[in-house]
Short mmCIF file of C-alpha atoms in Angstrom, two decimals:
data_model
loop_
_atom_site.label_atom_id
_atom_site.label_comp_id
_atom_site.label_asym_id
_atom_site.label_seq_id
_atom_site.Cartn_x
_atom_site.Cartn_y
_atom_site.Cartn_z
CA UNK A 598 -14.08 6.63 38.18
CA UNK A 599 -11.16 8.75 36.84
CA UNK A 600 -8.65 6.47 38.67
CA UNK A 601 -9.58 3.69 37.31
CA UNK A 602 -9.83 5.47 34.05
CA UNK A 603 -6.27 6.73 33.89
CA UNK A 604 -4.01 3.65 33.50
CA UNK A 605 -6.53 3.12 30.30
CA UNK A 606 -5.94 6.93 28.97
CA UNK A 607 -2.03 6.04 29.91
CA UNK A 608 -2.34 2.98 27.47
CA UNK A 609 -3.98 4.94 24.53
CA UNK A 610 -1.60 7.63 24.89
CA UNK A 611 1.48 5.25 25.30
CA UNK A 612 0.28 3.48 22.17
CA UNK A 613 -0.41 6.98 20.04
CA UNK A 614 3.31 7.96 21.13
CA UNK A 615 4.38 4.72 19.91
CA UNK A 616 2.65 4.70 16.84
CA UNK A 617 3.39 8.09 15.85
CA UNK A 618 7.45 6.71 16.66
CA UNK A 619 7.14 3.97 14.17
CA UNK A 620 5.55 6.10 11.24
CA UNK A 621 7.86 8.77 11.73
CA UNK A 622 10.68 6.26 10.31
CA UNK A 623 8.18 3.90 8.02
CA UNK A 624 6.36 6.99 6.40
CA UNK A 625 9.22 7.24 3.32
CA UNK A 626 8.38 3.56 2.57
CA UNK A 627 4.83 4.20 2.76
CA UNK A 628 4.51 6.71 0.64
CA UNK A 629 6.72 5.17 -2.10
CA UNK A 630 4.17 2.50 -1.67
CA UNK A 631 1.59 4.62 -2.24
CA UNK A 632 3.02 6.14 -5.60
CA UNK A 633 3.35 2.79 -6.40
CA UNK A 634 -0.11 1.99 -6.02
CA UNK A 635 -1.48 4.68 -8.05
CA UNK A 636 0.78 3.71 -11.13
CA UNK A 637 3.00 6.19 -10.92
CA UNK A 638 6.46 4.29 -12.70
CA UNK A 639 9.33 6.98 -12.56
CA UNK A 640 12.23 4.94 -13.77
CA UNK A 641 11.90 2.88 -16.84
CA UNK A 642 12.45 -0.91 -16.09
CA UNK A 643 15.45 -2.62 -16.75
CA UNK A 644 16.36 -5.86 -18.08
CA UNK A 645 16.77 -8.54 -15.84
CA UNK A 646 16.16 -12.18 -15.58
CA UNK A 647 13.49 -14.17 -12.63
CA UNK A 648 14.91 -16.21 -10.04
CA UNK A 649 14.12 -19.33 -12.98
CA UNK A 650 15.88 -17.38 -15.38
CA UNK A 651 13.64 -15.96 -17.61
CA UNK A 652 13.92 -12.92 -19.21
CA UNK A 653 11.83 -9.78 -17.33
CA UNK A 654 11.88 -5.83 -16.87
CA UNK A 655 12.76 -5.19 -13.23
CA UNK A 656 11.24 -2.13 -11.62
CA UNK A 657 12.90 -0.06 -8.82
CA UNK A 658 12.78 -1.53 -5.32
CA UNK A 659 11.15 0.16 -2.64
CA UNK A 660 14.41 1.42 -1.26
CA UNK A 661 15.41 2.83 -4.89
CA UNK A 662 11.73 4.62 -5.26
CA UNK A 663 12.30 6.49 -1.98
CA UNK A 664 16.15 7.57 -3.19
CA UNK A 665 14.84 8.71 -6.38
CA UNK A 666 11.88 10.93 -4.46
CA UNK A 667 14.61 12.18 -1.92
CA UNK A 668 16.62 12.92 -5.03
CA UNK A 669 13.87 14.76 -6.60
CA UNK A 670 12.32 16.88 -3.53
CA UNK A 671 15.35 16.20 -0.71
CA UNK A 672 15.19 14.42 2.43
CA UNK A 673 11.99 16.67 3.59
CA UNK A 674 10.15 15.62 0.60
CA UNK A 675 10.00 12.15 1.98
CA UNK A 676 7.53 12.96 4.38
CA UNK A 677 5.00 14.71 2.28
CA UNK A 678 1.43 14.33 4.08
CA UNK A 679 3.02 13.27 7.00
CA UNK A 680 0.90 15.66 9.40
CA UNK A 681 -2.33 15.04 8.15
CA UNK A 682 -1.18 11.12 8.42
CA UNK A 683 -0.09 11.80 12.09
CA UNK A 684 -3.84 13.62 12.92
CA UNK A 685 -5.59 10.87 11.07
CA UNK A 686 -4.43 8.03 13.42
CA UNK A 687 -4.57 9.69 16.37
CA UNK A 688 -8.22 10.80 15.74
CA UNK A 689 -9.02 7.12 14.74
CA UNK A 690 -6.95 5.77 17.83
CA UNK A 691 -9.16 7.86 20.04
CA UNK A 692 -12.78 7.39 18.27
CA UNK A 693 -11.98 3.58 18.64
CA UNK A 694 -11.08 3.68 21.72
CA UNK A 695 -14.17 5.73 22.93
CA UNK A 696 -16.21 2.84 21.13
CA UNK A 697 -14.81 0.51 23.09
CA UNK A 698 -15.22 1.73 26.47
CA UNK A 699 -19.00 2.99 26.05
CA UNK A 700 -21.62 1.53 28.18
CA UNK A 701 -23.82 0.74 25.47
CA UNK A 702 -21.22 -1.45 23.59
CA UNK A 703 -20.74 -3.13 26.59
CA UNK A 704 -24.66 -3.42 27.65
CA UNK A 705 -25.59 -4.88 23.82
CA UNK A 706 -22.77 -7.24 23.63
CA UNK A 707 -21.80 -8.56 27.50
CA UNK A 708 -18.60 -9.88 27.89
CA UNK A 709 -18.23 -13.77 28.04
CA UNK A 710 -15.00 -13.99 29.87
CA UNK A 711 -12.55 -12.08 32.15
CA UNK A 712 -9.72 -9.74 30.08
CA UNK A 713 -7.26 -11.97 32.11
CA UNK A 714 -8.74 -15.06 31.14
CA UNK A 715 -7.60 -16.94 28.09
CA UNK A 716 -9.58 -17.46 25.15
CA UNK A 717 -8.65 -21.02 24.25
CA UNK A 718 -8.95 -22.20 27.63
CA UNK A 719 -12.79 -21.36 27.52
CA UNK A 720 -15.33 -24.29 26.37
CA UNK A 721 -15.88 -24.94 23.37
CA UNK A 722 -19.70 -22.85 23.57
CA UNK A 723 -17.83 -19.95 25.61
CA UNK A 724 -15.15 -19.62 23.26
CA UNK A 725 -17.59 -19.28 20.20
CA UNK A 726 -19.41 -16.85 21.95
CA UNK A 727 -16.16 -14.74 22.73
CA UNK A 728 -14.76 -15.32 19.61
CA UNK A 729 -17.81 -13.68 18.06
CA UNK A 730 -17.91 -10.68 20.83
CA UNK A 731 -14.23 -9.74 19.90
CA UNK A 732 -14.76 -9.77 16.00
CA UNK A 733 -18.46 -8.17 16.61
CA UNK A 734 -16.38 -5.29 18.89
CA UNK A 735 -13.29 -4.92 16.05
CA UNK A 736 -15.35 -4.25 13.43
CA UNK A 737 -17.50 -1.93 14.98
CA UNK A 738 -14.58 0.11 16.60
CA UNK A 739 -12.71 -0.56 13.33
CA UNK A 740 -15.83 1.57 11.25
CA UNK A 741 -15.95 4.23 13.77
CA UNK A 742 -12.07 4.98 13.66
CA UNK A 743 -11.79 4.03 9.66
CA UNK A 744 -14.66 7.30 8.98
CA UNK A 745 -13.98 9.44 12.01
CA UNK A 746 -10.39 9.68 10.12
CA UNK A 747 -11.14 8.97 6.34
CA UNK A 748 -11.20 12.74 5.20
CA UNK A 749 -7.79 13.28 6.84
CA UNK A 750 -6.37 10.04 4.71
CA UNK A 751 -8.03 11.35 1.42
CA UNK A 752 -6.12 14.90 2.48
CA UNK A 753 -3.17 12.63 2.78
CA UNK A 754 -3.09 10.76 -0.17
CA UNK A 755 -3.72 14.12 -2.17
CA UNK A 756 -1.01 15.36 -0.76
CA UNK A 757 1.50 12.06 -1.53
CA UNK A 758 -0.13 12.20 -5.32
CA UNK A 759 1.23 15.61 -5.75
CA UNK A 760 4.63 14.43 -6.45
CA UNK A 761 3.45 13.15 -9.70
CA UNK A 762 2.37 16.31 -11.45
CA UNK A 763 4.65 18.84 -9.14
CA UNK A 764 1.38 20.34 -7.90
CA UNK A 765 0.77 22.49 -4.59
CA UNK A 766 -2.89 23.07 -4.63
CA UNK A 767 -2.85 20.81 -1.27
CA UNK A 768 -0.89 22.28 1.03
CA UNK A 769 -1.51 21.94 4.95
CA UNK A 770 -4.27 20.25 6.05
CA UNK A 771 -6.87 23.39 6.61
CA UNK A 772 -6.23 24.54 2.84
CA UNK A 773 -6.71 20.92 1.87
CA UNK A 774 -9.72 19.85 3.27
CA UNK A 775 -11.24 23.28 1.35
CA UNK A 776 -9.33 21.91 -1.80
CA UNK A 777 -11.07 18.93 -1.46
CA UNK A 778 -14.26 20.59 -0.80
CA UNK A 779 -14.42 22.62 -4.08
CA UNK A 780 -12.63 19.47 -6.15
CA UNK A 781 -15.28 16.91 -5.34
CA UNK A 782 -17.99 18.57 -2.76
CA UNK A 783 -18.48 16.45 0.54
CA UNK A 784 -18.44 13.21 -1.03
CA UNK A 785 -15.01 13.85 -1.85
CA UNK A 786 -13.70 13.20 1.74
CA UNK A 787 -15.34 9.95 1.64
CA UNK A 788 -13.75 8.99 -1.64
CA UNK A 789 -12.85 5.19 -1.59
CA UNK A 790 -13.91 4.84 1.86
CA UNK A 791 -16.29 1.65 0.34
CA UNK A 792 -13.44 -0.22 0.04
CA UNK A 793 -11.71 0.73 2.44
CA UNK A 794 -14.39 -0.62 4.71
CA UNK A 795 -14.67 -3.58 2.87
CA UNK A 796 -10.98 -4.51 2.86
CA UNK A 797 -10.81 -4.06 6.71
CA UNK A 798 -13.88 -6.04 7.96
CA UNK A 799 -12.99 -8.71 5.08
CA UNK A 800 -9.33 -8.94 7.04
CA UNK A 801 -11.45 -9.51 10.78
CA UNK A 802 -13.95 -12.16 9.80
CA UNK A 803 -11.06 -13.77 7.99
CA UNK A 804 -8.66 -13.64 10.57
CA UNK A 805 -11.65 -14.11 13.92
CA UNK A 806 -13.46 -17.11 11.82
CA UNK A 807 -9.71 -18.79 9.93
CA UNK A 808 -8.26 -18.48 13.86
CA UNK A 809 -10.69 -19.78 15.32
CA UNK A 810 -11.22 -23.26 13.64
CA UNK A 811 -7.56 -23.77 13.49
CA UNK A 812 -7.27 -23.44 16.70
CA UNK A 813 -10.17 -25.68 17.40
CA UNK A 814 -9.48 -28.64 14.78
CA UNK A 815 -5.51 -28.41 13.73
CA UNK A 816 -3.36 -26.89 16.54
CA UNK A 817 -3.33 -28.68 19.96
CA UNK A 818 -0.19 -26.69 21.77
CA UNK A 819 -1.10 -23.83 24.01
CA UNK A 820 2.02 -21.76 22.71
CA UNK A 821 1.61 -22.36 19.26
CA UNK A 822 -1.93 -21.14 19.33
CA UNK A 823 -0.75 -17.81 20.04
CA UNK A 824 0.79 -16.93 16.75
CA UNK A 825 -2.64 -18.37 14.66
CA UNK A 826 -3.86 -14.89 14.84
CA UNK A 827 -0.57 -12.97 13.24
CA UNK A 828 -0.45 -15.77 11.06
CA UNK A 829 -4.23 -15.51 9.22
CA UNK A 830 -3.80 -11.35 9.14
CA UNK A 831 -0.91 -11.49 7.42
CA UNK A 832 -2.69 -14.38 4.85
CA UNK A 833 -5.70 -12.46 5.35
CA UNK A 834 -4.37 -8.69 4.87
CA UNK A 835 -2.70 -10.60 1.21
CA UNK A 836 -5.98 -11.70 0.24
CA UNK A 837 -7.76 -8.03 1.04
CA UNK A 838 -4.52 -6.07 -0.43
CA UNK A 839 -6.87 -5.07 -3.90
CA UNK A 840 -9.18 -3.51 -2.31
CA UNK A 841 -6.28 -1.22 -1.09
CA UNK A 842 -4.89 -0.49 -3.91
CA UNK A 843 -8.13 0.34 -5.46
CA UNK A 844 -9.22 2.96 -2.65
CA UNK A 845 -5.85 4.44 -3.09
CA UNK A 846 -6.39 5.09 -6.28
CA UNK A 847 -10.39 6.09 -5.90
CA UNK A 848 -8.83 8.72 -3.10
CA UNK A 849 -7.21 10.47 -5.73
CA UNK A 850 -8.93 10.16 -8.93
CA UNK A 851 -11.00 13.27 -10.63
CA UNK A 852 -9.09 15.56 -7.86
CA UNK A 853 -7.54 17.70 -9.88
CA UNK A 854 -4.36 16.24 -9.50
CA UNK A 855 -2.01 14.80 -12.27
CA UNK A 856 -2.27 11.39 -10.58
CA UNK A 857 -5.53 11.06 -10.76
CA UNK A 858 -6.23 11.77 -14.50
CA UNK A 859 -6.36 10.97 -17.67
CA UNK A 860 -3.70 10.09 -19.10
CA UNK A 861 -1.71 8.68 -16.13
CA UNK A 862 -5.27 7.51 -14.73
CA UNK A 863 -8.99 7.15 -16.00
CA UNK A 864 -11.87 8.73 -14.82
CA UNK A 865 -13.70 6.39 -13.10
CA UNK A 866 -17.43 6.02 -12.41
CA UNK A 867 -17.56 3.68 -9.11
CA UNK A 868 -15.10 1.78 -7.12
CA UNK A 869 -16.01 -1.39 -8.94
CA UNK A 870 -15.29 0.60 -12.59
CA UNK A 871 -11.49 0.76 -10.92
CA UNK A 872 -11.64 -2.29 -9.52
CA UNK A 873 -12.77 -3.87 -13.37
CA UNK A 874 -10.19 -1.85 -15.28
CA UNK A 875 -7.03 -2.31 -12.98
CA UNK A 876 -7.92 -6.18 -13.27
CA UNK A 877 -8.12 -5.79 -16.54
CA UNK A 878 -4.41 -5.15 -16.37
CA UNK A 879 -3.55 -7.15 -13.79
CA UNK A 880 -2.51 -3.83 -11.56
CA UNK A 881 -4.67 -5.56 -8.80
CA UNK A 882 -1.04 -6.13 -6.89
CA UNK A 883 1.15 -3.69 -7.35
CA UNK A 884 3.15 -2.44 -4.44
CA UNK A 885 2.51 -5.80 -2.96
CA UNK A 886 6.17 -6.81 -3.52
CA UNK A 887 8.69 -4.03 -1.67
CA UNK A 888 12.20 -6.13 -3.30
CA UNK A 889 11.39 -8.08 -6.10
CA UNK A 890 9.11 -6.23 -8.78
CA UNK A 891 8.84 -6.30 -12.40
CA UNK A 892 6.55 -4.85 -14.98
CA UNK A 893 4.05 -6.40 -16.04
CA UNK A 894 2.74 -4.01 -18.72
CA UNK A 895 2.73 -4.13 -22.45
CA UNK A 896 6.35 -5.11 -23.54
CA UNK A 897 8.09 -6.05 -27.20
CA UNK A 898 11.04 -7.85 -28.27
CA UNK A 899 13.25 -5.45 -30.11
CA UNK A 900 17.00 -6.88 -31.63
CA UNK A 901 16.51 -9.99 -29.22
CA UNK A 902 15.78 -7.19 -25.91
CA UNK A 903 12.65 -6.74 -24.36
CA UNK A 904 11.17 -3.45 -24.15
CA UNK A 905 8.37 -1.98 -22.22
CA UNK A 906 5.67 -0.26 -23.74
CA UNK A 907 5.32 2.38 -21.24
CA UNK A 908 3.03 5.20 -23.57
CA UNK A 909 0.63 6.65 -21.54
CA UNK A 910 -3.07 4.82 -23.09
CA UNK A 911 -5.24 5.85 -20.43
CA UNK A 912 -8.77 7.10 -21.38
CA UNK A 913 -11.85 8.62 -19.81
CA UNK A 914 -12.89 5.13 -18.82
CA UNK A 915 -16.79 4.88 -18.99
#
């Protein structure tokens, strides 16, 4: 049993080591991203003009948000919440993983096919059937790892907000998680976790159910079959993106943190109160666009040049 366990521990491991690789140079862009998301707008827009030519405020490209933060707290300071980051996928690489393999996942939902046999080459009943045993088996897996790490995201988005107000009250992950605690109680590590969930099992049955009949009614070539699936998540993970942006922003809000209040952000009562009042102000999308991004806020013509109205109007939203 534990040989034929190891090359499987070797592949989680190999993949952790990996992963871990790639966020160690993509965590400056994510985090920039994540300022972005909660609203917080450093450098006042400048005048530009679209790609039509019309007249617009241009905000700072991703690259130029993670200079100005490395400007402000030096090259360290672009990996804020980095650790907690790091613990958070490995603990939801391994809880998924342990999902996976158990003998009552496996005894509830049987497998349909061999792991070296193709999908599309199935018939047409055996494909359904495995179509809907992968999609049943990812979003299981995918809620285990998603709460199994959750409280070690909301320590890592705290952390990220900081930057906003200049704040230290979390600071390493131990110290946090207690921060948290006497912020917002227990619910607090769950904060935005709603959706969260939503946003990641939306992005599955999208992807599983959008693959599936494509593959089945439009696309005939073996090859070109292949790349349906990266195809619909990226579409898919476009049409979900919202929800991110509104459990970023539910993460941090009523912590205690600049970020998170009034006046750079309301208080809000539910995840659907944020997800009402950033539609209201069509904040839905921001951080979407990494190059190209321009405010879309209150702005006024003044001697023939637009300018943004960038006054802080936030209120305890009710």
């Amino acid at each position: 049993m534990s040989l034929s366990r190891e090359p499987l521990e070797e592949r989680l491991w190999s993949g952790i080591v990996t992963r871990i690789l790639i966020n160690t140079i993509s965590h400056p862009i994510e985090y920039a991203r994540v300022l972005i998301q909660i609203g917080h707008e450093p450098i006042l827009p400048r005048e530009t003009r679209t790609l039509f030519g019309k007249p617009a405020l241009a905000l700072p490209n991703i690259f130029q948000y993670v200079k100005h933060i490395k400007t402000v707290d030096g090259f360290t300071g672009c990996y804020r919440g980095f650790v907690p980051k790091l613990c958070s996928y490995t603990l939801s690489a391994v809880a998924m993983e342990k999902v996976s393999e158990s003998v009552l996942f496996t005894e509830i939902y049987p497998q349909v096919h061999s792991d070296n046999e193709d999908i599309e080459e199935l018939p047409d009943e055996k494909r359904k059937a495995a179509y809907q045993r992968e999609l049943i088996k990812e979003i299981v897996t995918k809620i285990v790892g998603i709460v199994a790490c959750h409280p070690l995201d909301v320590v890592t988005l705290r952390m990220m907000a900081q930057f906003v107000g200049r704040e230290t009250k979390y600071n390493g992950v131990i110290q946090s998680f207690v921060e948290v605690y006497k912020e917002n109680g227990i619910m607090g590590y769950y904060a935005g976790l709603v959706p969260r969930l939503i946003s990641h099992i939306s992005t599955l049955a999208l992807v599983s159910y959008s693959t599936y009949f494509i593959n089945k009614y439009i696309i005939h070539d073996r090859e070109t079959k292949k790349y349906t699936s990266t195809i619909m998540t990226f579409l898919a993970s476009t049409f979900t993106y919202p929800l991110l942006v509104v459990y970023n922003c539910m993460a941090i809000n009523n912590s205690g943190l600049e970020a998170g209040m009034p006046p750079n952000m309301p208080i809000y009562i539910s995840w659907t109160d944020c997800w009402s009042h950033l539609s209201s102000m069509n904040q839905l999308k921001r951080g979407s666009s990494l190059l190209w991004r321009y405010y879309t806020g209150p702005q006024v013509v003044i001697n023939g040049r637009l300018v943004a109205l960038t006054n802080k109007q936030f209120y305890y939203h009710k």
